[in-house]
GROMACS .gro file of C-alpha atoms in nm:
model
  385
    1UNK     CA    1  13.046   8.164  11.288
    2UNK     CA    2  13.043   8.546  11.273
    3UNK     CA    3  12.755   8.768  11.156
    4UNK     CA    4  12.765   9.140  11.083
    5UNK     CA    5  12.434   9.323  11.125
    6UNK     CA    6  12.335   9.683  11.064
    7UNK     CA    7  12.081   9.898  11.250
    8UNK     CA    8  12.194   9.761  11.585
    9UNK     CA    9  12.088  10.063  11.795
   10UNK     CA   10  11.728  10.031  11.675
   11UNK     CA   11  11.476   9.770  11.789
   12UNK     CA   12  11.496   9.560  11.474
   13UNK     CA   13  11.874   9.528  11.474
   14UNK     CA   14  11.886   9.473  11.851
   15UNK     CA   15  11.631   9.187  11.830
   16UNK     CA   16  11.824   9.021  11.546
   17UNK     CA   17  12.153   9.064  11.733
   18UNK     CA   18  12.023   8.899  12.049
   19UNK     CA   19  11.858   8.610  11.864
   20UNK     CA   20  12.177   8.526  11.675
   21UNK     CA   21  12.392   8.539  11.988
   22UNK     CA   22  12.154   8.312  12.175
   23UNK     CA   23  12.183   8.064  11.889
   24UNK     CA   24  12.561   8.056  11.929
   25UNK     CA   25  12.671   8.306  11.666
   26UNK     CA   26  12.928   8.575  11.725
   27UNK     CA   27  12.759   8.898  11.626
   28UNK     CA   28  12.909   9.239  11.538
   29UNK     CA   29  12.681   9.537  11.517
   30UNK     CA   30  12.700   9.857  11.313
   31UNK     CA   31  12.477  10.161  11.270
   32UNK     CA   32  12.475  10.522  11.158
   33UNK     CA   33  12.468  10.636  11.520
   34UNK     CA   34  12.641  10.518  11.838
   35UNK     CA   35  12.493  10.508  12.184
   36UNK     CA   36  12.633  10.755  12.439
   37UNK     CA   37  12.935  10.654  12.650
   38UNK     CA   38  13.009  10.362  12.414
   39UNK     CA   39  12.715  10.165  12.550
   40UNK     CA   40  12.612   9.855  12.355
   41UNK     CA   41  12.429   9.526  12.393
   42UNK     CA   42  12.611   9.264  12.597
   43UNK     CA   43  12.520   9.023  12.317
   44UNK     CA   44  12.748   9.207  12.075
   45UNK     CA   45  13.096   9.062  12.036
   46UNK     CA   46  13.246   9.411  12.032
   47UNK     CA   47  13.146   9.777  12.059
   48UNK     CA   48  12.936   9.894  11.767
   49UNK     CA   49  13.092  10.014  11.446
   50UNK     CA   50  12.976  10.335  11.282
   51UNK     CA   51  12.846  10.358  10.925
   52UNK     CA   52  12.721  10.657  10.727
   53UNK     CA   53  12.350  10.722  10.698
   54UNK     CA   54  12.184  10.460  10.480
   55UNK     CA   55  12.104  10.716  10.210
   56UNK     CA   56  12.460  10.849  10.199
   57UNK     CA   57  12.651  10.795   9.874
   58UNK     CA   58  12.938  10.658  10.086
   59UNK     CA   59  12.729  10.391  10.262
   60UNK     CA   60  12.808  10.100  10.026
   61UNK     CA   61  13.185  10.160  10.025
   62UNK     CA   62  13.189  10.203  10.403
   63UNK     CA   63  12.998   9.873  10.438
   64UNK     CA   64  13.244   9.691  10.212
   65UNK     CA   65  13.536   9.829  10.414
   66UNK     CA   66  13.370   9.719  10.739
   67UNK     CA   67  13.313   9.370  10.599
   68UNK     CA   68  13.684   9.354  10.507
   69UNK     CA   69  13.774   9.461  10.861
   70UNK     CA   70  13.537   9.235  11.054
   71UNK     CA   71  13.550   8.941  10.809
   72UNK     CA   72  13.211   8.785  10.895
   73UNK     CA   73  13.069   8.474  10.727
   74UNK     CA   74  12.720   8.631  10.697
   75UNK     CA   75  12.592   8.986  10.639
   76UNK     CA   76  12.244   9.063  10.772
   77UNK     CA   77  12.152   9.426  10.684
   78UNK     CA   78  11.845   9.546  10.868
   79UNK     CA   79  11.930   9.898  10.747
   80UNK     CA   80  12.090  10.012  10.422
   81UNK     CA   81  11.924   9.739  10.215
   82UNK     CA   82  11.908   9.949   9.899
   83UNK     CA   83  12.281  10.023   9.897
   84UNK     CA   84  12.359   9.662   9.982
   85UNK     CA   85  12.152   9.544   9.684
   86UNK     CA   86  12.338   9.777   9.449
   87UNK     CA   87  12.668   9.642   9.583
   88UNK     CA   88  12.537   9.288   9.586
   89UNK     CA   89  12.809   9.134   9.362
   90UNK     CA   90  13.093   9.296   9.555
   91UNK     CA   91  12.938   9.194   9.887
   92UNK     CA   92  12.894   8.834   9.764
   93UNK     CA   93  13.267   8.817   9.695
   94UNK     CA   94  13.338   8.879  10.062
   95UNK     CA   95  13.049   8.738  10.265
   96UNK     CA   96  12.725   8.537  10.236
   97UNK     CA   97  12.414   8.759  10.224
   98UNK     CA   98  12.050   8.696  10.130
   99UNK     CA   99  11.989   8.990   9.897
  100UNK     CA  100  11.748   9.030   9.606
  101UNK     CA  101  11.863   9.167   9.271
  102UNK     CA  102  11.839   9.543   9.221
  103UNK     CA  103  11.549   9.490   8.980
  104UNK     CA  104  11.356   9.282   9.234
  105UNK     CA  105  11.431   9.532   9.509
  106UNK     CA  106  11.300   9.818   9.301
  107UNK     CA  107  10.984   9.626   9.216
  108UNK     CA  108  10.891   9.621   9.587
  109UNK     CA  109  11.045   9.949   9.696
  110UNK     CA  110  10.863  10.150   9.435
  111UNK     CA  111  10.501  10.128   9.554
  112UNK     CA  112  10.356  10.211   9.211
  113UNK     CA  113  10.552   9.928   9.050
  114UNK     CA  114  10.457   9.693   9.333
  115UNK     CA  115  10.086   9.761   9.294
  116UNK     CA  116  10.110   9.710   8.918
  117UNK     CA  117  10.283   9.377   8.973
  118UNK     CA  118  10.019   9.270   9.225
  119UNK     CA  119   9.733   9.365   8.996
  120UNK     CA  120   9.886   9.164   8.708
  121UNK     CA  121   9.880   8.856   8.934
  122UNK     CA  122   9.523   8.909   9.059
  123UNK     CA  123   9.639   9.018   9.407
  124UNK     CA  124   9.392   9.270   9.554
  125UNK     CA  125   9.513   9.630   9.584
  126UNK     CA  126   9.359   9.977   9.631
  127UNK     CA  127   9.280  10.174   9.317
  128UNK     CA  128   9.570  10.386   9.199
  129UNK     CA  129   9.524  10.733   9.045
  130UNK     CA  130   9.729  10.989   8.860
  131UNK     CA  131   9.696  11.344   8.984
  132UNK     CA  132   9.493  11.429   8.674
  133UNK     CA  133   9.246  11.146   8.749
  134UNK     CA  134   9.229  11.211   9.126
  135UNK     CA  135   9.133  11.581   9.106
  136UNK     CA  136   8.794  11.530   8.934
  137UNK     CA  137   8.713  11.239   9.169
  138UNK     CA  138   8.738  11.466   9.476
  139UNK     CA  139   8.538  11.738   9.296
  140UNK     CA  140   8.259  11.498   9.205
  141UNK     CA  141   8.252  11.308   9.536
  142UNK     CA  142   8.308  11.551   9.828
  143UNK     CA  143   8.314  11.283  10.097
  144UNK     CA  144   8.578  11.071   9.918
  145UNK     CA  145   8.910  11.025  10.093
  146UNK     CA  146   9.234  10.951   9.907
  147UNK     CA  147   9.579  10.863  10.031
  148UNK     CA  148   9.896  11.040   9.913
  149UNK     CA  149  10.227  10.887  10.020
  150UNK     CA  150  10.589  10.852   9.908
  151UNK     CA  151  10.643  10.611   9.623
  152UNK     CA  152  10.947  10.459   9.796
  153UNK     CA  153  10.985  10.293  10.139
  154UNK     CA  154  11.073  10.551  10.404
  155UNK     CA  155  10.933  10.358  10.703
  156UNK     CA  156  10.719  10.453  11.003
  157UNK     CA  157  10.431  10.594  10.798
  158UNK     CA  158  10.635  10.906  10.721
  159UNK     CA  159  10.490  11.132  10.455
  160UNK     CA  160  10.143  10.965  10.440
  161UNK     CA  161   9.855  11.211  10.401
  162UNK     CA  162   9.479  11.156  10.390
  163UNK     CA  163   9.308  11.414  10.170
  164UNK     CA  164   8.951  11.509  10.086
  165UNK     CA  165   8.991  11.838   9.896
  166UNK     CA  166   9.165  11.914   9.569
  167UNK     CA  167   9.375  12.179   9.741
  168UNK     CA  168   9.504  11.934  10.001
  169UNK     CA  169   9.559  11.673   9.728
  170UNK     CA  170   9.773  11.905   9.511
  171UNK     CA  171   9.972  12.033   9.807
  172UNK     CA  172  10.041  11.687   9.946
  173UNK     CA  173  10.134  11.554   9.603
  174UNK     CA  174  10.380  11.839   9.539
  175UNK     CA  175  10.533  11.835   9.886
  176UNK     CA  176  10.576  11.458   9.907
  177UNK     CA  177  10.718  11.448   9.556
  178UNK     CA  178  10.971  11.719   9.644
  179UNK     CA  179  11.073  11.563   9.976
  180UNK     CA  180  11.076  11.195   9.889
  181UNK     CA  181  11.138  11.188   9.515
  182UNK     CA  182  10.788  11.087   9.406
  183UNK     CA  183  10.433  11.050   9.532
  184UNK     CA  184  10.158  10.789   9.486
  185UNK     CA  185   9.782  10.845   9.508
  186UNK     CA  186   9.546  10.559   9.600
  187UNK     CA  187   9.202  10.487   9.742
  188UNK     CA  188   9.162  10.499  10.118
  189UNK     CA  189   9.063  10.149  10.230
  190UNK     CA  190   8.796  10.193  10.501
  191UNK     CA  191   8.810  10.002  10.825
  192UNK     CA  192   8.945  10.028  11.180
  193UNK     CA  193   9.310   9.979  11.280
  194UNK     CA  194   9.250   9.614  11.364
  195UNK     CA  195   9.170   9.549  10.997
  196UNK     CA  196   9.544   9.596  10.932
  197UNK     CA  197   9.763   9.290  10.892
  198UNK     CA  198  10.142   9.265  10.886
  199UNK     CA  199  10.308   8.965  10.720
  200UNK     CA  200  10.671   8.894  10.813
  201UNK     CA  201  10.828   8.678  10.539
  202UNK     CA  202  11.171   8.529  10.468
  203UNK     CA  203  11.283   8.363  10.141
  204UNK     CA  204  11.594   8.158  10.060
  205UNK     CA  205  11.819   8.176   9.754
  206UNK     CA  206  11.564   7.965   9.560
  207UNK     CA  207  11.282   8.212   9.656
  208UNK     CA  208  11.125   7.947   9.881
  209UNK     CA  209  10.936   8.072  10.185
  210UNK     CA  210  11.131   7.947  10.487
  211UNK     CA  211  10.974   8.152  10.771
  212UNK     CA  212  10.658   8.357  10.819
  213UNK     CA  213  10.456   8.528  11.088
  214UNK     CA  214  10.125   8.716  11.071
  215UNK     CA  215   9.996   8.972  11.316
  216UNK     CA  216   9.681   9.182  11.341
  217UNK     CA  217   9.746   9.538  11.445
  218UNK     CA  218   9.557   9.678  11.742
  219UNK     CA  219   9.725  10.015  11.777
  220UNK     CA  220   9.977  10.223  11.579
  221UNK     CA  221  10.173  10.534  11.661
  222UNK     CA  222  10.142  10.799  11.527
  223UNK     CA  223   9.771  10.729  11.490
  224UNK     CA  224   9.642  10.592  11.157
  225UNK     CA  225   9.978  10.566  10.978
  226UNK     CA  226  10.254  10.490  11.231
  227UNK     CA  227  10.445  10.189  11.348
  228UNK     CA  228  10.291   9.894  11.526
  229UNK     CA  229  10.281   9.945  11.902
  230UNK     CA  230  10.020   9.681  11.989
  231UNK     CA  231   9.931   9.366  11.799
  232UNK     CA  232   9.825   9.005  11.829
  233UNK     CA  233   9.952   8.703  11.635
  234UNK     CA  234   9.720   8.520  11.393
  235UNK     CA  235   9.729   8.211  11.172
  236UNK     CA  236   9.587   8.372  10.857
  237UNK     CA  237   9.805   8.170  10.625
  238UNK     CA  238   9.573   8.239  10.333
  239UNK     CA  239   9.712   8.598  10.331
  240UNK     CA  240  10.064   8.462  10.298
  241UNK     CA  241   9.968   8.209  10.027
  242UNK     CA  242   9.809   8.485   9.818
  243UNK     CA  243  10.140   8.674   9.795
  244UNK     CA  244  10.371   8.384   9.708
  245UNK     CA  245  10.326   8.419   9.328
  246UNK     CA  246  10.460   8.772   9.351
  247UNK     CA  247  10.778   8.668   9.532
  248UNK     CA  248  10.825   8.374   9.298
  249UNK     CA  249  10.797   8.604   8.997
  250UNK     CA  250  11.053   8.844   9.147
  251UNK     CA  251  11.285   8.557   9.250
  252UNK     CA  252  11.299   8.725   9.588
  253UNK     CA  253  11.575   8.649   9.841
  254UNK     CA  254  11.578   8.763  10.203
  255UNK     CA  255  11.317   8.932  10.422
  256UNK     CA  256  11.008   9.130  10.335
  257UNK     CA  257  10.722   9.271  10.534
  258UNK     CA  258  10.381   9.307  10.369
  259UNK     CA  259  10.118   9.552  10.494
  260UNK     CA  260   9.755   9.466  10.411
  261UNK     CA  261   9.418   9.603  10.511
  262UNK     CA  262   9.089   9.420  10.508
  263UNK     CA  263   8.839   9.641  10.324
  264UNK     CA  264   8.529   9.668  10.541
  265UNK     CA  265   8.313   9.710  10.230
  266UNK     CA  266   8.379   9.362  10.089
  267UNK     CA  267   8.610   9.179  10.336
  268UNK     CA  268   8.896   9.159  10.086
  269UNK     CA  269   9.252   9.204  10.213
  270UNK     CA  270   9.427   9.457   9.990
  271UNK     CA  271   9.802   9.512   9.969
  272UNK     CA  272   9.899   9.856  10.085
  273UNK     CA  273  10.275   9.815  10.056
  274UNK     CA  274  10.557   9.563  10.091
  275UNK     CA  275  10.877   9.673  10.263
  276UNK     CA  276  11.192   9.497  10.133
  277UNK     CA  277  11.346   9.446  10.475
  278UNK     CA  278  11.287   9.319  10.824
  279UNK     CA  279  11.015   9.519  10.999
  280UNK     CA  280  11.079   9.739  11.302
  281UNK     CA  281  10.849   9.502  11.494
  282UNK     CA  282  11.057   9.188  11.402
  283UNK     CA  283  11.101   9.141  11.779
  284UNK     CA  284  10.742   9.017  11.796
  285UNK     CA  285  10.788   8.704  11.576
  286UNK     CA  286  11.135   8.632  11.716
  287UNK     CA  287  11.004   8.649  12.075
  288UNK     CA  288  10.713   8.428  11.965
  289UNK     CA  289  10.957   8.153  11.858
  290UNK     CA  290  10.999   8.228  11.486
  291UNK     CA  291  11.370   8.293  11.475
  292UNK     CA  292  11.402   8.494  11.155
  293UNK     CA  293  11.760   8.596  11.239
  294UNK     CA  294  11.909   8.248  11.275
  295UNK     CA  295  11.699   8.118  10.986
  296UNK     CA  296  11.842   8.396  10.767
  297UNK     CA  297  12.201   8.314  10.869
  298UNK     CA  298  12.156   7.940  10.807
  299UNK     CA  299  11.997   7.995  10.467
  300UNK     CA  300  12.265   8.247  10.368
  301UNK     CA  301  12.529   7.981  10.433
  302UNK     CA  302  12.354   7.745  10.192
  303UNK     CA  303  12.148   7.525  10.425
  304UNK     CA  304  11.825   7.413  10.259
  305UNK     CA  305  11.555   7.462  10.520
  306UNK     CA  306  11.196   7.343  10.530
  307UNK     CA  307  10.941   7.539  10.328
  308UNK     CA  308  10.598   7.514  10.481
  309UNK     CA  309  10.278   7.710  10.541
  310UNK     CA  310  10.220   7.540  10.877
  311UNK     CA  311  10.243   7.806  11.151
  312UNK     CA  312  10.524   7.744  11.397
  313UNK     CA  313  10.397   7.986  11.656
  314UNK     CA  314  10.090   8.041  11.875
  315UNK     CA  315   9.799   8.252  11.763
  316UNK     CA  316   9.650   8.500  12.012
  317UNK     CA  317   9.977   8.616  12.166
  318UNK     CA  318  10.008   8.990  12.217
  319UNK     CA  319  10.281   9.247  12.159
  320UNK     CA  320  10.304   9.589  12.321
  321UNK     CA  321  10.583   9.845  12.267
  322UNK     CA  322  10.502  10.023  12.591
  323UNK     CA  323  10.656  10.369  12.536
  324UNK     CA  324  10.477  10.458  12.213
  325UNK     CA  325  10.175  10.254  12.322
  326UNK     CA  326  10.135  10.485  12.619
  327UNK     CA  327  10.166  10.791  12.395
  328UNK     CA  328   9.894  10.653  12.165
  329UNK     CA  329   9.674  10.563  12.461
  330UNK     CA  330   9.698  10.908  12.615
  331UNK     CA  331   9.617  11.076  12.286
  332UNK     CA  332   9.303  10.865  12.250
  333UNK     CA  333   9.198  10.929  12.610
  334UNK     CA  334   9.223  11.306  12.553
  335UNK     CA  335   8.941  11.282  12.302
  336UNK     CA  336   8.605  11.391  12.437
  337UNK     CA  337   8.409  11.083  12.329
  338UNK     CA  338   8.446  10.714  12.400
  339UNK     CA  339   8.671  10.726  12.704
  340UNK     CA  340   8.507  10.435  12.871
  341UNK     CA  341   8.534  10.221  12.562
  342UNK     CA  342   8.894  10.329  12.522
  343UNK     CA  343   8.984  10.229  12.879
  344UNK     CA  344   8.819   9.894  12.826
  345UNK     CA  345   9.019   9.837  12.507
  346UNK     CA  346   9.344   9.943  12.671
  347UNK     CA  347   9.283   9.703  12.955
  348UNK     CA  348   9.225   9.418  12.709
  349UNK     CA  349   9.545   9.504  12.523
  350UNK     CA  350   9.750   9.480  12.845
  351UNK     CA  351   9.577   9.166  12.982
  352UNK     CA  352   9.642   8.945  12.680
  353UNK     CA  353   9.942   8.702  12.704
  354UNK     CA  354  10.237   8.897  12.578
  355UNK     CA  355  10.590   8.839  12.452
  356UNK     CA  356  10.865   9.005  12.662
  357UNK     CA  357  10.954   9.361  12.576
  358UNK     CA  358  11.251   9.433  12.349
  359UNK     CA  359  11.376   9.660  12.626
  360UNK     CA  360  11.539   9.431  12.878
  361UNK     CA  361  11.701   9.499  13.217
  362UNK     CA  362  11.904   9.181  13.148
  363UNK     CA  363  12.071   9.375  12.864
  364UNK     CA  364  12.098   9.725  13.015
  365UNK     CA  365  12.333   9.890  12.766
  366UNK     CA  366  12.079   9.965  12.488
  367UNK     CA  367  11.811  10.070  12.736
  368UNK     CA  368  12.040  10.307  12.925
  369UNK     CA  369  12.187  10.440  12.597
  370UNK     CA  370  11.849  10.528  12.460
  371UNK     CA  371  11.751  10.692  12.788
  372UNK     CA  372  12.064  10.907  12.779
  373UNK     CA  373  11.989  11.011  12.419
  374UNK     CA  374  11.672  11.179  12.551
  375UNK     CA  375  11.883  11.416  12.760
  376UNK     CA  376  11.972  11.752  12.598
  377UNK     CA  377  12.348  11.703  12.660
  378UNK     CA  378  12.345  11.390  12.442
  379UNK     CA  379  12.057  11.468  12.205
  380UNK     CA  380  12.234  11.780  12.078
  381UNK     CA  381  12.541  11.590  11.967
  382UNK     CA  382  12.597  11.528  11.597
  383UNK     CA  383  12.411  11.224  11.463
  384UNK     CA  384  12.722  11.016  11.401
  385UNK     CA  385  12.915  11.125  11.709
   0.00000   0.00000   0.00000
């Protein structure tokens, strides 16, 4: 059986590619960039194919043409999900995907719509404000902090601003709206980084939950709003259970990643956002034994898999993405206060039992390719060269 995946030069696509190959699938990778010197994972059946950027108007047509060329049985898009959803009917004529309808996709991808849907189901969320409502709140309560962020999924915490003055609020709202096509204003949910939870979820064509994994974040990069660079697995299945009515209502198919934060004021886990795709940290659950990639492929081909809220992984296992983890650690150590406590915490993060890194000397192509991309001679090349 042959699978076509996108995003293969990034961590998420690479993790999915390796997992599928180890399960006996022939995997072909594609992305909007190629690694220098034609380097690619040894787990890929062929050199990577190039696609346009995922927000390009030509992405969907290019993807359809690549499907016709490669002729896979399954499409697993870890990038370009929005375009794939819009071309869902045409894709389904060629290959077996697990894709939600456009309406369902938009309900998650638009954060304002998502929070409205959650509230209607009694799922805890931050308070949401219009700009007109937010301005007097900051004027009346000077110590109040609000969050301004893009309404749509852009990944990696990009565009998120924390504001405490009306001037900063108005500037952030205008700039984010202009850059990302819309802005959302919410409460700031107080609490440390380790109050953040990430829920990796996968649903079949009947919107049944067929795989899940929960982790507690310990460190993100950039600080406060970035991607997960250190985490530990947990068995907080009650967080998963609370979100199932939402996915049932949307008749969701495929992967989703929910970001929640436990409010230190009342201990309630509130939904911050839900990304309609595999997370950039999908390597963590896959390396922990929850094979989202193979489960996706089997479900896409019509196999009816077990639906259960029994965890199939160990709690207390750690994950460290060492490059950005080191950057985050050095930034914290440069602060004048709390260096001893920081060193103690860093030591604990490294001493916990950990899954292997996504960067593997047993698969040197991706590692060497990314290293070369840091060199000026390669970094200055056009993005799709």
